[in-house]
Amino acid sequence: AQKVTQAQTEISVVEKEDVTLDCVYETRDTTYYLFWYKQPPSGELVFLIRRNSFDEQNEISGRYSWNFQKSTSSFNFTITASQVVDSAVYFCALSEAEDSGNTPLVFGKGTRLSVIA
Amino acid sequence: DVKVTQSSRYLVKRTGEKVFLECVQDMDHENMFWYRQDPGLGLRLIYFSYDVKMKEKGDIPEGYSVSREKKERFSLILESASTNQTSMYLCASSSPGTESSGANVLTFGAGSRLTVL
């Protein structure tokens, strides 16, 4: 069975600090997808990144970077030089790829990030 | 701008009432999903559909049903609302296409916050 664990319930940082949000996953499949979504105070979830299990390259997009390590089943998300606009709830999610198609996304419980000016 | 539209942002209902939550997407997506979001529990899958007139139970289907008569519309039904169904309900859709086309990436609606008194 697939499972996603976000151990950090809430994180608070001062603006311009770097912050890492942890995500650990469990799956028995060899082919799967990992995702990060952002939910700002307005409530609508916004897609940030998808990574497939065969691509362990780290990814950087502006101030955001993701570190995928299959050896530790982790897909951590780092925000560099955080800003107040980064304040949101961040969700990590997993989907397994099966012959019949991809399974629905299973989400972690989310990490609430507060960036203080 | 592509969208998933949920008909009601806020609803207040009484115990025992029948409740319809409507979701429409304009992206011609085959897949549609209903999740509920509760503090400390993250997003949990209620029902999903990979095709018109097709439905599959998610992790917490008890007390809910769904209807998908048209490709663009996926309705969540609470036959007899109860107070423990007070929650934020999130509709999402995705395409089953190729990875390069954005397959399996969920687009979410703004959510429907339901309060059952």
mmCIF file of C-alpha atoms in Angstrom:
data_model
loop_
_atom_site.group_PDB
_atom_site.id
_atom_site.type_symbol
_atom_site.label_atom_id
_atom_site.label_comp_id
_atom_site.label_asym_id
_atom_site.label_seq_id
_atom_site.Cartn_x
_atom_site.Cartn_y
_atom_site.Cartn_z
ATOM 1 C CA ALA A 1 0.000 0.000 0.000
ATOM 2 C CA GLN A 2 1.176 3.494 -0.726
ATOM 3 C CA LYS A 3 1.775 5.996 2.030
ATOM 4 C CA VAL A 4 3.202 9.494 2.312
ATOM 5 C CA THR A 5 4.536 10.912 5.568
ATOM 6 C CA GLN A 6 5.178 14.573 6.212
ATOM 7 C CA ALA A 7 6.491 14.557 9.743
ATOM 8 C CA GLN A 8 6.625 18.337 10.091
ATOM 9 C CA THR A 9 3.179 19.620 10.937
ATOM 10 C CA GLU A 10 4.104 23.284 11.160
ATOM 11 C CA ILE A 11 7.270 25.243 10.452
ATOM 12 C CA SER A 12 7.896 28.890 11.151
ATOM 13 C CA VAL A 13 10.846 30.790 9.687
ATOM 14 C CA VAL A 14 11.953 34.365 9.380
ATOM 15 C CA GLU A 15 11.959 35.887 5.928
ATOM 16 C CA LYS A 16 15.095 35.149 3.876
ATOM 17 C CA GLU A 17 15.857 31.956 5.773
ATOM 18 C CA ASP A 18 16.111 28.702 3.872
ATOM 19 C CA VAL A 19 13.633 25.980 4.801
ATOM 20 C CA THR A 20 13.323 22.297 3.905
ATOM 21 C CA LEU A 21 10.044 20.415 3.949
ATOM 22 C CA ASP A 22 10.444 16.679 4.393
ATOM 23 C CA CYS A 23 8.517 13.971 2.579
ATOM 24 C CA VAL A 24 8.971 10.225 3.039
ATOM 25 C CA TYR A 25 6.990 7.747 0.984
ATOM 26 C CA GLU A 26 6.234 4.034 0.930
ATOM 27 C CA THR A 27 5.414 2.000 -2.135
ATOM 28 C CA ARG A 28 5.978 -1.523 -3.418
ATOM 29 C CA ASP A 29 5.919 -0.443 -7.053
ATOM 30 C CA THR A 30 9.058 0.288 -9.012
ATOM 31 C CA THR A 31 7.278 2.848 -11.179
ATOM 32 C CA TYR A 32 5.620 5.729 -9.420
ATOM 33 C CA TYR A 33 5.254 9.486 -9.403
ATOM 34 C CA LEU A 34 5.884 11.984 -6.647
ATOM 35 C CA PHE A 35 4.296 15.401 -6.440
ATOM 36 C CA TRP A 36 4.372 18.587 -4.419
ATOM 37 C CA TYR A 37 1.368 20.920 -4.175
ATOM 38 C CA LYS A 38 1.035 24.313 -2.494
ATOM 39 C CA GLN A 39 -2.171 25.472 -0.797
ATOM 40 C CA PRO A 40 -2.036 29.209 -0.103
ATOM 41 C CA PRO A 41 -4.478 30.874 2.305
ATOM 42 C CA SER A 42 -6.946 31.315 -0.579
ATOM 43 C CA GLY A 43 -7.413 27.531 -0.459
ATOM 44 C CA GLU A 44 -6.843 26.348 -4.030
ATOM 45 C CA LEU A 45 -4.125 23.725 -4.386
ATOM 46 C CA VAL A 46 -1.457 24.599 -6.903
ATOM 47 C CA PHE A 47 0.751 22.020 -8.609
ATOM 48 C CA LEU A 48 4.482 22.587 -8.114
ATOM 49 C CA ILE A 49 6.330 19.541 -9.422
ATOM 50 C CA ARG A 50 5.998 15.933 -10.546
ATOM 51 C CA ARG A 51 8.905 13.509 -10.553
ATOM 52 C CA ASN A 52 8.893 9.931 -11.845
ATOM 53 C CA SER A 53 10.703 7.153 -10.044
ATOM 54 C CA PHE A 54 13.320 6.733 -12.746
ATOM 55 C CA ASP A 55 14.508 10.299 -12.593
ATOM 56 C CA GLU A 56 16.542 10.966 -9.475
ATOM 57 C CA GLN A 57 18.021 14.198 -10.707
ATOM 58 C CA ASN A 58 17.485 17.088 -8.372
ATOM 59 C CA GLU A 59 15.446 19.918 -9.762
ATOM 60 C CA ILE A 60 15.705 23.640 -9.235
ATOM 61 C CA SER A 61 13.117 26.214 -10.190
ATOM 62 C CA GLY A 62 13.967 29.674 -9.010
ATOM 63 C CA ARG A 63 14.041 29.625 -5.211
ATOM 64 C CA TYR A 64 12.531 26.138 -5.118
ATOM 65 C CA SER A 65 14.524 22.919 -5.271
ATOM 66 C CA TRP A 66 13.664 19.280 -4.825
ATOM 67 C CA ASN A 67 15.884 16.431 -3.666
ATOM 68 C CA PHE A 68 14.703 12.942 -4.638
ATOM 69 C CA GLN A 69 16.535 10.032 -2.992
ATOM 70 C CA LYS A 70 15.223 6.545 -3.665
ATOM 71 C CA SER A 71 17.674 5.057 -1.154
ATOM 72 C CA THR A 72 15.861 6.817 1.676
ATOM 73 C CA SER A 73 12.439 7.016 -0.025
ATOM 74 C CA SER A 74 12.432 10.752 0.355
ATOM 75 C CA PHE A 75 11.417 13.667 -1.826
ATOM 76 C CA ASN A 76 12.296 16.804 0.089
ATOM 77 C CA PHE A 77 11.455 20.345 -0.914
ATOM 78 C CA THR A 78 13.688 23.335 -0.131
ATOM 79 C CA ILE A 79 12.761 26.984 -0.393
ATOM 80 C CA THR A 80 15.770 29.286 -0.513
ATOM 81 C CA ALA A 81 15.541 32.827 0.824
ATOM 82 C CA SER A 82 11.940 32.381 1.913
ATOM 83 C CA GLN A 83 9.399 35.132 1.413
ATOM 84 C CA VAL A 84 6.109 35.935 3.101
ATOM 85 C CA VAL A 85 4.279 34.812 -0.054
ATOM 86 C CA ASP A 86 5.646 31.315 0.534
ATOM 87 C CA SER A 87 3.405 30.980 3.566
ATOM 88 C CA ALA A 88 1.073 28.110 2.763
ATOM 89 C CA VAL A 89 0.343 24.473 3.426
ATOM 90 C CA TYR A 90 2.509 22.195 1.306
ATOM 91 C CA PHE A 91 1.463 18.677 0.384
ATOM 92 C CA CYS A 92 3.572 15.827 -0.896
ATOM 93 C CA ALA A 93 1.770 13.097 -2.855
ATOM 94 C CA LEU A 94 2.413 9.729 -4.498
ATOM 95 C CA SER A 95 0.811 7.887 -7.395
ATOM 96 C CA GLU A 96 1.707 4.381 -8.510
ATOM 97 C CA ALA A 97 1.836 3.438 -12.179
ATOM 98 C CA GLU A 98 0.022 0.197 -12.920
ATOM 99 C CA ASP A 99 -0.878 -1.599 -16.142
ATOM 100 C CA SER A 100 -4.407 -0.230 -15.904
ATOM 101 C CA GLY A 101 -3.177 3.302 -15.395
ATOM 102 C CA ASN A 102 -1.925 5.485 -12.631
ATOM 103 C CA THR A 103 -3.495 5.165 -9.218
ATOM 104 C CA PRO A 104 -5.123 8.221 -7.636
ATOM 105 C CA LEU A 105 -2.773 10.457 -5.724
ATOM 106 C CA VAL A 106 -2.261 9.678 -2.069
ATOM 107 C CA PHE A 107 -1.389 12.776 -0.078
ATOM 108 C CA GLY A 108 0.590 13.392 3.063
ATOM 109 C CA LYS A 109 -1.025 15.362 5.863
ATOM 110 C CA GLY A 110 0.719 18.555 4.814
ATOM 111 C CA THR A 111 3.184 20.956 6.364
ATOM 112 C CA ARG A 112 2.049 24.456 7.244
ATOM 113 C CA LEU A 113 4.825 26.941 6.546
ATOM 114 C CA SER A 114 4.691 30.400 8.066
ATOM 115 C CA VAL A 115 7.224 32.951 6.886
ATOM 116 C CA ILE A 116 7.472 35.915 9.201
ATOM 117 C CA ALA A 117 8.562 39.314 7.922
ATOM 118 C CA ASP B 1 -7.438 29.750 -18.347
ATOM 119 C CA VAL B 2 -8.337 26.136 -17.668
ATOM 120 C CA LYS B 3 -10.464 25.543 -14.675
ATOM 121 C CA VAL B 4 -12.180 23.218 -12.299
ATOM 122 C CA THR B 5 -15.254 24.950 -10.964
ATOM 123 C CA GLN B 6 -17.068 23.926 -7.817
ATOM 124 C CA SER B 7 -20.525 25.367 -7.705
ATOM 125 C CA SER B 8 -20.671 26.357 -4.053
ATOM 126 C CA ARG B 9 -17.827 27.816 -2.033
ATOM 127 C CA TYR B 10 -19.687 27.695 1.275
ATOM 128 C CA LEU B 11 -22.720 25.656 2.295
ATOM 129 C CA VAL B 12 -24.563 25.231 5.562
ATOM 130 C CA LYS B 13 -26.920 22.271 5.821
ATOM 131 C CA ARG B 14 -28.864 20.518 8.533
ATOM 132 C CA THR B 15 -28.387 16.956 9.682
ATOM 133 C CA GLY B 16 -30.340 14.569 7.491
ATOM 134 C CA GLU B 17 -30.498 16.847 4.453
ATOM 135 C CA LYS B 18 -29.455 15.612 1.038
ATOM 136 C CA VAL B 19 -26.500 17.588 -0.248
ATOM 137 C CA PHE B 20 -25.202 17.915 -3.794
ATOM 138 C CA LEU B 21 -21.720 19.222 -4.493
ATOM 139 C CA GLU B 22 -21.170 19.961 -8.154
ATOM 140 C CA CYS B 23 -17.895 20.056 -10.017
ATOM 141 C CA VAL B 24 -17.313 20.994 -13.658
ATOM 142 C CA GLN B 25 -14.045 21.011 -15.599
ATOM 143 C CA ASP B 26 -13.395 22.527 -18.995
ATOM 144 C CA MET B 27 -10.175 20.698 -19.845
ATOM 145 C CA ASP B 28 -11.751 17.604 -21.438
ATOM 146 C CA HIS B 29 -10.131 15.495 -18.720
ATOM 147 C CA GLU B 30 -11.131 11.859 -18.416
ATOM 148 C CA ASN B 31 -10.326 11.534 -14.729
ATOM 149 C CA MET B 32 -12.141 13.278 -11.919
ATOM 150 C CA PHE B 33 -11.770 13.004 -8.155
ATOM 151 C CA TRP B 34 -13.388 14.053 -4.913
ATOM 152 C CA TYR B 35 -11.223 14.536 -1.820
ATOM 153 C CA ARG B 36 -12.075 15.867 1.594
ATOM 154 C CA GLN B 37 -9.623 17.900 3.605
ATOM 155 C CA ASP B 38 -9.646 18.037 7.387
ATOM 156 C CA PRO B 39 -7.128 19.630 9.758
ATOM 157 C CA GLY B 40 -4.415 17.195 10.704
ATOM 158 C CA LEU B 41 -5.659 14.565 8.255
ATOM 159 C CA GLY B 42 -4.614 16.037 4.931
ATOM 160 C CA LEU B 43 -6.526 15.096 1.789
ATOM 161 C CA ARG B 44 -8.427 11.837 1.713
ATOM 162 C CA LEU B 45 -9.935 10.341 -1.419
ATOM 163 C CA ILE B 46 -13.692 9.785 -1.380
ATOM 164 C CA TYR B 47 -14.524 8.690 -4.934
ATOM 165 C CA PHE B 48 -13.017 8.931 -8.369
ATOM 166 C CA SER B 49 -14.031 8.350 -11.965
ATOM 167 C CA TYR B 50 -11.946 7.496 -15.002
ATOM 168 C CA ASP B 51 -14.810 7.718 -17.490
ATOM 169 C CA VAL B 52 -18.419 8.773 -17.930
ATOM 170 C CA LYS B 53 -20.809 6.643 -15.870
ATOM 171 C CA MET B 54 -17.851 4.989 -14.194
ATOM 172 C CA LYS B 55 -17.005 5.381 -10.505
ATOM 173 C CA GLU B 56 -14.594 3.856 -8.050
ATOM 174 C CA LYS B 57 -14.527 4.034 -4.274
ATOM 175 C CA GLY B 58 -11.641 5.796 -2.667
ATOM 176 C CA ASP B 59 -10.433 5.454 0.897
ATOM 177 C CA ILE B 60 -13.462 6.929 2.681
ATOM 178 C CA PRO B 61 -16.604 6.385 0.547
ATOM 179 C CA GLU B 62 -19.016 5.677 3.407
ATOM 180 C CA GLY B 63 -21.877 8.148 3.506
ATOM 181 C CA TYR B 64 -21.193 9.439 -0.001
ATOM 182 C CA SER B 65 -22.167 8.634 -3.559
ATOM 183 C CA VAL B 66 -21.220 10.189 -6.892
ATOM 184 C CA SER B 67 -22.641 10.739 -10.319
ATOM 185 C CA ARG B 68 -20.887 11.238 -13.626
ATOM 186 C CA GLU B 69 -23.382 11.520 -16.451
ATOM 187 C CA LYS B 70 -21.217 13.810 -18.567
ATOM 188 C CA LYS B 71 -17.489 13.907 -19.031
ATOM 189 C CA GLU B 72 -17.109 17.413 -17.670
ATOM 190 C CA ARG B 73 -19.282 17.039 -14.577
ATOM 191 C CA PHE B 74 -18.707 14.999 -11.405
ATOM 192 C CA SER B 75 -21.159 15.353 -8.552
ATOM 193 C CA LEU B 76 -20.704 14.312 -4.943
ATOM 194 C CA ILE B 77 -23.866 13.402 -3.057
ATOM 195 C CA LEU B 78 -24.399 13.175 0.668
ATOM 196 C CA GLU B 79 -27.650 11.223 0.945
ATOM 197 C CA SER B 80 -28.229 12.175 4.583
ATOM 198 C CA ALA B 81 -25.748 14.704 5.852
ATOM 199 C CA SER B 82 -24.226 14.186 9.278
ATOM 200 C CA THR B 83 -22.142 16.487 11.451
ATOM 201 C CA ASN B 84 -19.017 14.393 10.875
ATOM 202 C CA GLN B 85 -19.237 15.313 7.211
ATOM 203 C CA THR B 86 -18.485 18.926 8.021
ATOM 204 C CA SER B 87 -15.362 19.474 5.971
ATOM 205 C CA MET B 88 -13.679 21.094 2.986
ATOM 206 C CA TYR B 89 -14.441 19.172 -0.196
ATOM 207 C CA LEU B 90 -12.024 19.392 -3.095
ATOM 208 C CA CYS B 91 -12.728 18.343 -6.652
ATOM 209 C CA ALA B 92 -9.896 17.660 -9.078
ATOM 210 C CA SER B 93 -9.395 16.421 -12.606
ATOM 211 C CA SER B 94 -6.514 15.013 -14.633
ATOM 212 C CA SER B 95 -5.659 13.546 -17.984
ATOM 213 C CA PRO B 96 -4.401 9.968 -18.377
ATOM 214 C CA GLY B 97 -2.188 10.914 -21.346
ATOM 215 C CA THR B 98 1.583 10.900 -21.514
ATOM 216 C CA GLU B 99 3.973 12.233 -18.924
ATOM 217 C CA SER B 100 5.099 14.987 -21.259
ATOM 218 C CA SER B 101 1.495 16.098 -21.710
ATOM 219 C CA GLY B 102 0.985 16.511 -17.998
ATOM 220 C CA ALA B 103 -0.695 13.206 -17.339
ATOM 221 C CA ASN B 104 -1.685 12.448 -13.787
ATOM 222 C CA VAL B 105 -1.235 16.047 -12.687
ATOM 223 C CA LEU B 106 -4.302 17.071 -10.734
ATOM 224 C CA THR B 107 -5.965 20.424 -11.289
ATOM 225 C CA PHE B 108 -8.036 21.378 -8.277
ATOM 226 C CA GLY B 109 -11.112 23.488 -7.794
ATOM 227 C CA ALA B 110 -11.290 26.158 -5.119
ATOM 228 C CA GLY B 111 -13.088 23.856 -2.706
ATOM 229 C CA SER B 112 -16.519 23.709 -1.088
ATOM 230 C CA ARG B 113 -16.632 24.227 2.642
ATOM 231 C CA LEU B 114 -19.609 22.350 4.017
ATOM 232 C CA THR B 115 -20.942 22.828 7.523
ATOM 233 C CA VAL B 116 -23.557 20.379 8.789
ATOM 234 C CA LEU B 117 -25.485 21.556 11.840
#
